[in-house]
Amino acid sequence: MKTICFYFEIHQIIHLKRYRFFDIGTDHYYYDDYENERTINDTIERSYMPALDTLEQMIKDSDGYFKVAFSISGVGLEQLELHAPQVIEKLQQLNKTGCVEFLAEPYSHGLSSLIDSECFAADVKKQCDKMKEYFGKTPTVLRNSSLIYSDDIGLQAAQMGFKGMLTEGAKHVLGWKSPHYVYHCALAPNLKLLLRDIKLSDDLCLRFNNTDWEGYPLFADQYINNIASLSNDSRVVNIFMELSAIGIAQPLSSHILDFLHALPQFAKLKDITFSTPSDICNDFKSVGALDVPDTLSWVDEERDVSSWLGNPMQREAFEKLYSVAERVRIANDPRLNQDWDYLQASNNFRFMTTKPSNVGLDRGIYSSPFDAFTNYMNILGDFITRINDRYSTDIDNEQLNSLLTTIKNEGEEIEMKDKEIARLQAKIEKIEAAAEELRVKVEGTKSAPKPAAKPAAKTASTPKKTTPAKKAAPKKSTGVKKALAEKPATEKPAEKA
């Protein structure tokens, strides 16, 4: 039985504004807010919301037979939080169906895996924390920016605890092998690899609306028949693409949503199931190791990293950016961290490409690769100046790290002592309050007059109590008392005989 794994990438480009040399040192804000808001609102209206609504309907109409996976870059999620929270709400609704998986990827959608392993690990962890926050589960499968992969990257992914990773089914890597099997990393056998079917994926995201394509028009039953006709040993068909391909690259007028909606129905007729990447990692065994000594990706015909690092301008900008990676990590300043995430995004380097490519490349405000390079380097110059102004370049990274660690430890120690002082003060106040309450109670008891004792009631059955002890004076008769009372005060009483 064959299974289809549908995966969609959600990422939003952060557009940089026009930044001139004379802005360095005076303007520390680098972004075109108007263009960012305009772009994301356009993408949401034309692509994200219609596509997500359709995918949700596919799950409901198929009673959970259809399954799908997404990865969302951290910078893309920040733009959704700011301009389109309804997209996040829709993704959370999809998550509740139990038929959706969210994958890990670098928060910045950057290229740190090619140069700085610590930066890459931190970038991925930051995005995983965001996925946990919004969707309640930490991702177990990794998708690197633009499916970038090599043996070394796979080893690091395994060391980070991932059980699977997505990458490109490039012909120069596969050779005679098929992308319709599960493989494992040559350096880490526990990491399973899911390879993108280039033809079947590009039929949807690149060629679907191309009237010059020999496969046009493509219908859902025909597409499923193509999958069913694969060899019996072909068990896994991975369809990976950007979500924006639905509605942007392939406009809604092409009826691509109707095409997608019909897929589960025809797949079920052919006994073809749908799976998430985790399902495949759990249910399928690897058929062997895949050797990828050189880095590959899903971009351009070469399927390598030349779109980002193919010319001297790109490499200079890339190396200069990551020359301050450790200082940014040590500083851990929120504002610097946000700028660091946005400046790492891979599109900043792709705008500088000189390769003749007309697929998925819109340079925006830039008129040429050199224009993109100049603008980026001006911004990067200001960014690095801010870091150097904060921490003197006379102190090397090791000394700076030691100094900041000491400051941090002392700060934590002071915080602990402050908490202990506050606890003891609260305890003292409690004791003093109890002592004051006791003092008031004791003083009140001493000053209050003793109440007169009530005489016991006489009853026939109760014997009369006799008062003991004190010798009472002999009783005088009533007459004598009266006579004494009437006698004048000056008169002495008669002497006793």
Coordinates of C-alpha atoms in Angstrom, one line a residue:
M1 CA 0.0 0.0 0.0
K2 CA 1.3 3.4 -0.9
T3 CA 1.0 6.5 1.2
I4 CA 1.3 10.3 0.4
C5 CA 3.0 12.8 2.7
F6 CA 1.8 16.3 2.0
Y7 CA 4.0 19.1 3.5
F8 CA 3.7 22.9 3.2
E9 CA 6.2 25.5 4.2
I10 CA 4.9 28.8 5.7
H11 CA 7.5 31.6 5.7
Q12 CA 7.2 35.4 5.2
I13 CA 10.0 37.6 3.9
I14 CA 10.9 40.5 6.1
H15 CA 11.5 43.4 3.6
L16 CA 14.4 45.7 4.4
K17 CA 14.0 49.4 3.7
R18 CA 16.3 51.5 1.5
Y19 CA 19.3 52.1 3.9
R20 CA 22.1 54.4 2.8
F21 CA 25.7 54.7 3.9
F22 CA 25.0 58.0 5.8
D23 CA 22.3 56.2 7.8
I24 CA 24.9 54.1 9.6
G25 CA 25.2 55.1 13.2
T26 CA 22.0 57.3 13.2
D27 CA 19.2 55.0 12.1
H28 CA 18.9 51.5 13.8
Y29 CA 15.6 50.5 12.3
Y30 CA 16.0 48.5 9.1
Y31 CA 12.6 47.4 7.9
D32 CA 9.9 48.5 5.4
D33 CA 6.8 48.1 7.6
Y34 CA 4.4 49.3 4.9
E35 CA 5.7 46.7 2.4
N36 CA 5.8 43.9 5.0
E37 CA 2.1 44.6 5.9
R38 CA 1.0 44.9 2.3
T39 CA 2.8 41.7 1.3
I40 CA 1.4 39.5 4.1
N41 CA -2.1 40.8 3.8
D42 CA -2.0 40.1 0.0
T43 CA -0.6 36.6 0.7
I44 CA -3.3 35.8 3.3
E45 CA -6.1 36.9 1.1
R46 CA -5.0 35.2 -2.1
S47 CA -3.3 32.1 -0.6
Y48 CA -3.1 31.2 3.1
M49 CA -6.7 31.5 4.2
P50 CA -8.3 29.9 1.1
A51 CA -5.7 27.1 1.1
L52 CA -6.0 26.4 4.9
D53 CA -9.8 26.4 4.6
T54 CA -9.7 23.8 1.8
L55 CA -7.2 21.6 3.7
E56 CA -9.5 21.7 6.8
Q57 CA -12.5 20.8 4.6
M58 CA -10.5 17.9 3.1
I59 CA -9.8 16.5 6.6
K60 CA -13.5 16.9 7.6
D61 CA -15.0 15.5 4.4
S62 CA -12.6 12.5 4.5
D63 CA -13.3 11.8 8.2
G64 CA -9.6 12.2 9.0
Y65 CA -8.4 10.1 6.1
F66 CA -6.4 13.1 4.8
K67 CA -3.3 14.2 6.7
V68 CA -0.9 17.1 6.2
A69 CA 2.2 18.7 7.7
F70 CA 3.4 22.3 8.0
S71 CA 6.5 24.1 9.1
I72 CA 6.4 27.7 10.1
S73 CA 9.5 29.9 10.4
G74 CA 9.7 32.0 13.5
V75 CA 10.0 35.3 11.6
G76 CA 7.0 34.3 9.6
L77 CA 5.0 33.5 12.7
E78 CA 6.0 37.0 14.1
Q79 CA 4.4 38.6 11.0
L80 CA 1.3 36.5 11.4
E81 CA 1.1 37.5 15.1
L82 CA 1.3 41.2 14.1
H83 CA -0.8 41.3 11.0
A84 CA -2.9 38.1 10.6
P85 CA -3.7 36.3 13.9
Q86 CA -6.6 34.7 12.1
V87 CA -4.1 32.5 10.2
I88 CA -2.7 31.2 13.5
E89 CA -6.2 30.5 14.8
K90 CA -7.0 28.5 11.7
L91 CA -3.8 26.5 12.1
Q92 CA -4.8 25.8 15.7
Q93 CA -8.2 24.6 14.5
L94 CA -6.4 22.3 12.1
N95 CA -4.2 21.1 14.9
K96 CA -7.2 20.0 16.9
T97 CA -8.3 17.6 14.2
G98 CA -5.3 15.3 15.0
C99 CA -4.5 15.0 11.3
V100 CA -1.8 17.7 11.2
E101 CA 1.8 17.8 12.2
F102 CA 4.0 20.8 12.8
L103 CA 7.7 20.4 12.0
A104 CA 10.9 22.1 13.3
E105 CA 12.9 24.5 11.2
P106 CA 15.3 27.4 11.9
Y107 CA 13.5 30.3 13.5
S108 CA 15.2 32.8 11.2
H109 CA 14.8 30.7 8.0
G110 CA 18.5 31.2 7.7
L111 CA 21.6 29.4 6.6
S112 CA 23.3 28.9 10.0
S113 CA 23.6 25.1 9.4
L114 CA 26.2 25.9 6.8
I115 CA 28.6 27.8 9.1
D116 CA 27.8 27.7 12.8
S117 CA 26.5 24.6 14.5
E118 CA 25.8 26.4 17.8
C119 CA 23.8 29.1 16.1
F120 CA 21.9 26.5 14.1
A121 CA 21.0 24.5 17.2
A122 CA 19.8 27.6 19.0
D123 CA 17.8 28.8 16.0
V124 CA 16.0 25.4 15.8
K125 CA 15.3 25.2 19.5
K126 CA 13.8 28.7 19.5
Q127 CA 11.4 27.7 16.8
C128 CA 10.5 24.4 18.5
D129 CA 9.6 26.4 21.7
K130 CA 7.3 28.6 19.6
M131 CA 5.6 25.5 18.1
K132 CA 5.2 24.1 21.6
E133 CA 3.6 27.4 22.8
Y134 CA 1.1 27.5 20.0
F135 CA 0.3 23.9 19.2
G136 CA 1.1 22.1 22.4
K137 CA 3.7 19.6 21.1
T138 CA 7.4 19.8 20.5
P139 CA 8.3 18.8 16.9
T140 CA 10.2 15.5 16.3
V141 CA 11.0 15.9 12.6
L142 CA 13.2 18.7 11.2
R143 CA 12.9 20.6 8.0
N144 CA 15.9 22.8 7.3
S145 CA 15.5 26.1 5.3
S146 CA 14.9 25.2 1.7
L147 CA 15.4 21.5 2.5
I148 CA 19.2 22.2 2.9
Y149 CA 20.9 18.9 3.9
S150 CA 24.2 17.1 4.2
D151 CA 25.6 14.2 6.2
D152 CA 27.1 16.7 8.7
I153 CA 23.7 18.5 9.1
G154 CA 22.0 15.2 9.5
L155 CA 24.4 14.2 12.2
Q156 CA 23.7 17.4 14.1
A157 CA 19.9 16.9 13.7
A158 CA 20.2 13.4 15.2
Q159 CA 22.3 14.8 18.1
M160 CA 19.5 17.4 18.7
G161 CA 17.1 14.5 19.2
F162 CA 15.1 14.5 15.9
K163 CA 14.0 11.2 14.6
G164 CA 13.5 12.3 11.0
M165 CA 14.4 15.0 8.5
L166 CA 13.1 16.2 5.2
T167 CA 15.3 16.8 2.2
E168 CA 15.4 16.9 -1.6
G169 CA 15.3 13.8 -3.8
A170 CA 18.0 15.2 -6.0
K171 CA 19.1 13.0 -8.9
H172 CA 22.8 13.7 -8.4
V173 CA 22.5 12.3 -4.9
L174 CA 20.1 9.4 -5.5
G175 CA 21.6 8.1 -8.7
W176 CA 19.7 4.9 -9.5
K177 CA 17.8 5.0 -6.2
S178 CA 14.2 6.1 -5.9
P179 CA 12.8 8.9 -3.7
H180 CA 9.9 6.6 -2.8
Y181 CA 11.6 4.9 0.1
V182 CA 12.8 5.9 3.5
Y183 CA 16.5 6.2 4.0
H184 CA 18.8 7.1 6.9
C185 CA 21.6 9.5 7.5
A186 CA 25.0 8.0 6.6
L187 CA 26.5 9.4 9.9
A188 CA 23.5 8.8 12.1
P189 CA 21.5 5.6 11.4
N190 CA 18.7 6.7 13.8
L191 CA 17.8 9.7 11.7
K192 CA 15.4 8.8 8.9
L193 CA 15.3 10.8 5.7
L194 CA 12.1 11.6 3.7
L195 CA 12.9 12.6 0.1
R196 CA 10.9 15.0 -1.9
D197 CA 9.5 13.7 -5.2
I198 CA 10.6 16.5 -7.5
K199 CA 8.3 15.8 -10.4
L200 CA 5.1 15.2 -8.5
S201 CA 5.7 18.2 -6.3
D202 CA 6.7 20.6 -9.1
D203 CA 3.6 19.5 -11.1
L204 CA 1.5 21.3 -8.5
C205 CA 3.7 24.2 -7.4
L206 CA 5.3 25.1 -10.7
R207 CA 3.5 23.7 -13.7
F208 CA -0.2 23.3 -12.7
N209 CA -1.4 26.5 -14.5
N210 CA 1.1 26.4 -17.4
T211 CA -0.9 26.0 -20.6
D212 CA 2.4 25.1 -22.5
W213 CA 3.0 22.1 -20.2
E214 CA 2.4 18.8 -21.8
G215 CA 0.6 17.6 -18.7
Y216 CA -1.9 20.5 -18.8
P217 CA -4.7 20.4 -17.6
L218 CA -4.0 18.1 -14.7
F219 CA -7.0 16.5 -12.9
A220 CA -7.1 14.9 -9.5
D221 CA -7.9 11.4 -10.7
Q222 CA -5.1 11.5 -13.2
Y223 CA -2.7 12.7 -10.6
I224 CA -3.6 9.8 -8.2
N225 CA -3.4 7.3 -11.1
N226 CA 0.2 8.5 -11.7
I227 CA 1.0 7.7 -8.1
A228 CA -0.8 4.4 -8.2
S229 CA 1.1 3.4 -11.4
L230 CA 4.5 3.7 -9.6
S231 CA 6.2 0.3 -8.9
N232 CA 4.7 -1.8 -6.2
D233 CA 7.8 -1.4 -4.1
S234 CA 7.3 2.4 -4.1
R235 CA 5.8 2.9 -0.7
V236 CA 6.2 6.6 0.1
V237 CA 5.4 9.6 -2.1
N238 CA 6.5 12.9 -0.5
I239 CA 4.9 16.1 -2.0
F240 CA 6.7 19.1 -0.5
M241 CA 6.0 22.8 -1.4
E242 CA 5.4 26.3 -0.1
L243 CA 1.9 27.0 1.0
S244 CA 2.0 30.3 -1.0
A245 CA 2.3 28.2 -4.2
I246 CA -1.5 27.6 -3.8
G247 CA -3.0 31.0 -4.8
I248 CA 0.2 32.9 -5.6
A249 CA 2.4 30.8 -7.9
Q250 CA -0.8 28.9 -9.0
P251 CA -3.7 31.4 -8.9
L252 CA -7.0 30.4 -7.5
S253 CA -8.6 30.9 -10.9
S254 CA -6.7 27.7 -12.0
H255 CA -9.1 25.7 -9.8
I256 CA -6.2 24.3 -7.8
L257 CA -8.3 24.2 -4.7
D258 CA -10.9 22.0 -6.4
F259 CA -8.1 19.8 -7.5
L260 CA -6.7 19.4 -4.0
H261 CA -10.2 18.8 -2.5
A262 CA -10.8 15.9 -4.8
L263 CA -7.5 14.1 -4.0
P264 CA -8.5 12.1 -0.8
Q265 CA -11.6 10.7 -2.6
F266 CA -9.6 9.3 -5.5
A267 CA -6.7 8.2 -3.3
K268 CA -9.1 6.1 -1.2
L269 CA -10.4 4.4 -4.3
K270 CA -6.9 3.3 -5.1
D271 CA -6.1 2.3 -1.5
I272 CA -3.6 5.1 -1.2
T273 CA -3.4 6.6 2.3
F274 CA -2.1 9.9 3.7
S275 CA 0.6 10.1 6.4
T276 CA 2.5 12.8 8.3
P277 CA 6.3 12.7 8.5
S278 CA 6.2 11.2 12.0
D279 CA 3.8 8.5 10.8
I280 CA 6.3 7.5 8.1
C281 CA 9.3 7.6 10.5
N282 CA 7.3 5.3 12.9
D283 CA 5.8 2.9 10.3
F284 CA 8.6 2.5 7.8
K285 CA 12.0 1.0 8.1
S286 CA 15.0 2.5 6.3
V287 CA 16.2 0.7 3.2
G288 CA 19.7 2.0 3.6
A289 CA 22.0 4.9 4.1
L290 CA 22.0 8.0 1.9
D291 CA 25.4 9.5 1.3
V292 CA 25.3 13.3 1.0
P293 CA 28.8 14.7 1.4
D294 CA 28.0 17.9 -0.4
T295 CA 25.1 20.2 0.6
L296 CA 21.9 20.0 -1.4
S297 CA 18.6 22.0 -1.4
W298 CA 15.3 22.2 -3.3
V299 CA 16.3 25.4 -5.2
D300 CA 17.2 25.7 -8.9
E301 CA 18.3 23.0 -11.2
E302 CA 21.6 22.4 -9.4
R303 CA 19.8 21.6 -6.1
D304 CA 22.7 23.1 -4.1
V305 CA 23.4 26.3 -2.1
S306 CA 24.7 28.3 -5.0
S307 CA 21.6 30.5 -5.0
W308 CA 22.7 32.0 -1.7
L309 CA 26.5 31.6 -1.7
G310 CA 27.4 31.3 -5.4
N311 CA 29.2 34.6 -5.9
P312 CA 31.8 36.7 -3.9
M313 CA 29.3 39.3 -2.8
Q314 CA 27.1 36.7 -1.2
R315 CA 30.0 34.9 0.5
E316 CA 31.4 38.2 1.8
A317 CA 28.0 39.3 3.3
F318 CA 27.5 35.8 4.7
E319 CA 30.9 35.6 6.4
K320 CA 30.7 39.1 7.8
L321 CA 27.3 38.4 9.3
Y322 CA 28.3 35.2 11.1
S323 CA 31.6 36.8 12.2
V324 CA 29.6 38.4 15.1
A325 CA 27.4 35.3 15.8
E326 CA 29.2 34.5 19.0
R327 CA 29.0 38.1 20.3
V328 CA 25.3 38.3 19.6
R329 CA 24.8 35.0 21.4
I330 CA 26.8 36.1 24.4
A331 CA 25.1 39.5 24.5
N332 CA 21.6 38.0 24.4
D333 CA 20.0 41.4 24.0
P334 CA 16.3 41.2 22.8
R335 CA 16.6 44.0 20.2
L336 CA 19.8 42.7 18.8
N337 CA 18.4 39.2 18.8
Q338 CA 15.4 40.3 16.7
D339 CA 17.6 42.1 14.2
W340 CA 19.9 39.0 14.1
D341 CA 16.9 36.8 13.2
Y342 CA 15.8 39.0 10.4
L343 CA 19.2 39.6 8.9
Q344 CA 19.9 35.9 8.8
A345 CA 16.9 35.1 6.6
S346 CA 18.1 33.3 3.4
N347 CA 16.2 35.6 1.0
N348 CA 18.6 38.5 1.9
F349 CA 21.4 36.5 0.2
R350 CA 19.3 35.2 -2.6
F351 CA 18.5 38.8 -3.7
M352 CA 22.3 39.0 -4.4
T353 CA 22.4 36.0 -6.8
T354 CA 23.8 36.5 -10.3
K355 CA 22.5 33.1 -11.5
P356 CA 20.2 33.2 -14.5
S357 CA 17.1 32.0 -12.7
N358 CA 13.5 33.1 -13.2
V359 CA 11.8 30.8 -10.7
G360 CA 10.5 32.3 -7.4
L361 CA 12.8 35.3 -7.4
D362 CA 11.5 38.8 -6.8
R363 CA 14.1 41.3 -5.8
G364 CA 11.6 43.8 -4.6
I365 CA 13.2 47.3 -4.1
Y366 CA 16.5 46.1 -5.6
S367 CA 17.4 46.9 -9.2
S368 CA 20.3 44.4 -9.3
P369 CA 22.3 41.9 -7.2
F370 CA 24.9 44.7 -6.5
D371 CA 22.1 47.0 -5.3
A372 CA 20.9 44.3 -2.9
F373 CA 24.4 43.7 -1.7
T374 CA 25.1 47.4 -1.1
N375 CA 21.9 47.9 0.9
Y376 CA 22.4 44.8 3.0
M377 CA 26.0 45.7 3.8
N378 CA 25.1 49.2 4.9
I379 CA 22.5 47.7 7.4
L380 CA 25.0 45.0 8.5
G381 CA 27.6 47.8 9.1
D382 CA 25.3 49.6 11.5
F383 CA 24.3 46.3 13.2
I384 CA 27.9 45.3 13.8
T385 CA 28.7 48.9 15.0
R386 CA 25.9 48.6 17.6
I387 CA 27.4 45.3 18.9
N388 CA 30.9 46.8 19.1
D389 CA 29.7 49.9 20.8
R390 CA 28.0 47.8 23.4
Y391 CA 31.0 45.5 24.0
S392 CA 34.4 46.9 23.2
T393 CA 36.4 45.0 20.5
D394 CA 39.4 45.2 22.8
I395 CA 37.8 42.3 24.7
D396 CA 37.8 39.1 22.8
N397 CA 34.9 36.7 22.8
E398 CA 36.3 34.4 25.4
Q399 CA 37.0 37.2 27.9
L400 CA 33.6 38.8 27.1
N401 CA 31.8 35.5 27.7
S402 CA 33.6 35.0 31.0
L403 CA 32.9 38.6 32.1
L404 CA 29.2 38.4 31.2
T405 CA 28.9 34.9 32.9
T406 CA 30.4 36.4 36.1
I407 CA 28.0 39.3 35.9
K408 CA 25.1 36.9 35.3
N409 CA 26.1 34.7 38.2
E410 CA 26.5 37.7 40.6
G411 CA 23.1 39.0 39.4
E412 CA 21.5 35.6 40.2
E413 CA 23.2 35.5 43.6
I414 CA 22.0 39.0 44.4
E415 CA 18.5 38.0 43.3
M416 CA 18.5 34.9 45.5
K417 CA 19.7 37.0 48.5
D418 CA 17.0 39.6 47.8
K419 CA 14.4 36.8 47.9
E420 CA 15.8 35.4 51.1
I421 CA 15.8 38.9 52.7
A422 CA 12.2 39.4 51.6
R423 CA 11.3 36.0 53.1
L424 CA 12.9 36.8 56.4
Q425 CA 11.3 40.2 56.6
A426 CA 7.9 38.7 56.0
K427 CA 8.7 36.2 58.8
I428 CA 9.8 38.9 61.2
E429 CA 6.6 40.9 60.4
K430 CA 4.5 37.9 61.1
I431 CA 6.2 37.2 64.5
E432 CA 5.9 40.9 65.5
A433 CA 2.2 40.9 64.6
A434 CA 1.7 37.7 66.7
A435 CA 3.6 39.3 69.6
E436 CA 1.6 42.5 69.4
E437 CA -1.7 40.5 69.4
L438 CA -0.6 38.6 72.5
R439 CA 0.5 41.8 74.3
V440 CA -2.8 43.4 73.6
K441 CA -4.6 40.4 74.9
V442 CA -2.6 40.2 78.1
E443 CA -2.9 43.9 78.9
G444 CA -6.6 43.8 78.3
T445 CA -7.0 40.9 80.8
K446 CA -5.1 42.8 83.5
S447 CA -7.0 46.1 83.2
A448 CA -10.5 44.6 83.1
P449 CA -12.4 44.6 86.6
K450 CA -13.3 41.2 88.0
P451 CA -17.0 40.5 87.8
A452 CA -18.9 40.1 91.1
A453 CA -19.6 36.4 91.9
K454 CA -23.3 35.6 91.6
P455 CA -24.8 34.2 94.9
A456 CA -25.8 30.6 94.6
A457 CA -29.6 30.2 94.4
K458 CA -31.1 28.7 97.5
T459 CA -33.2 25.6 97.0
A460 CA -34.8 23.1 99.4
S461 CA -32.4 20.4 98.3
T462 CA -29.3 22.6 98.4
P463 CA -27.7 22.8 101.9
K464 CA -26.7 26.2 103.1
K465 CA -23.0 26.8 102.6
T466 CA -21.1 28.2 105.6
T467 CA -18.3 30.7 105.1
P468 CA -15.2 29.6 106.7
A469 CA -12.4 31.2 108.6
K470 CA -12.4 34.9 109.3
K471 CA -13.4 35.6 112.9
A472 CA -16.5 37.7 112.7
A473 CA -17.3 40.4 115.3
P474 CA -20.1 39.5 117.7
K475 CA -23.5 40.5 116.4
K476 CA -25.1 43.5 118.1
S477 CA -28.8 43.7 118.6
T478 CA -30.9 45.9 116.4
G479 CA -31.8 48.1 119.4
V480 CA -28.3 48.8 120.4
K481 CA -27.4 49.6 116.7
K482 CA -30.2 52.1 116.6
A483 CA -29.3 53.8 119.9
L484 CA -25.7 54.2 118.7
A485 CA -26.8 55.6 115.5
E486 CA -28.9 58.2 117.2
K487 CA -26.3 59.3 119.8
P488 CA -24.5 62.6 119.1
A489 CA -21.0 62.2 117.5
T490 CA -19.2 64.0 120.4
E491 CA -20.5 61.8 123.1
K492 CA -18.2 59.1 124.2
P493 CA -19.6 55.6 124.5
A494 CA -20.0 54.3 128.0
E495 CA -17.2 52.2 129.3
K496 CA -17.8 48.6 129.7
A497 CA -18.3 47.3 133.2

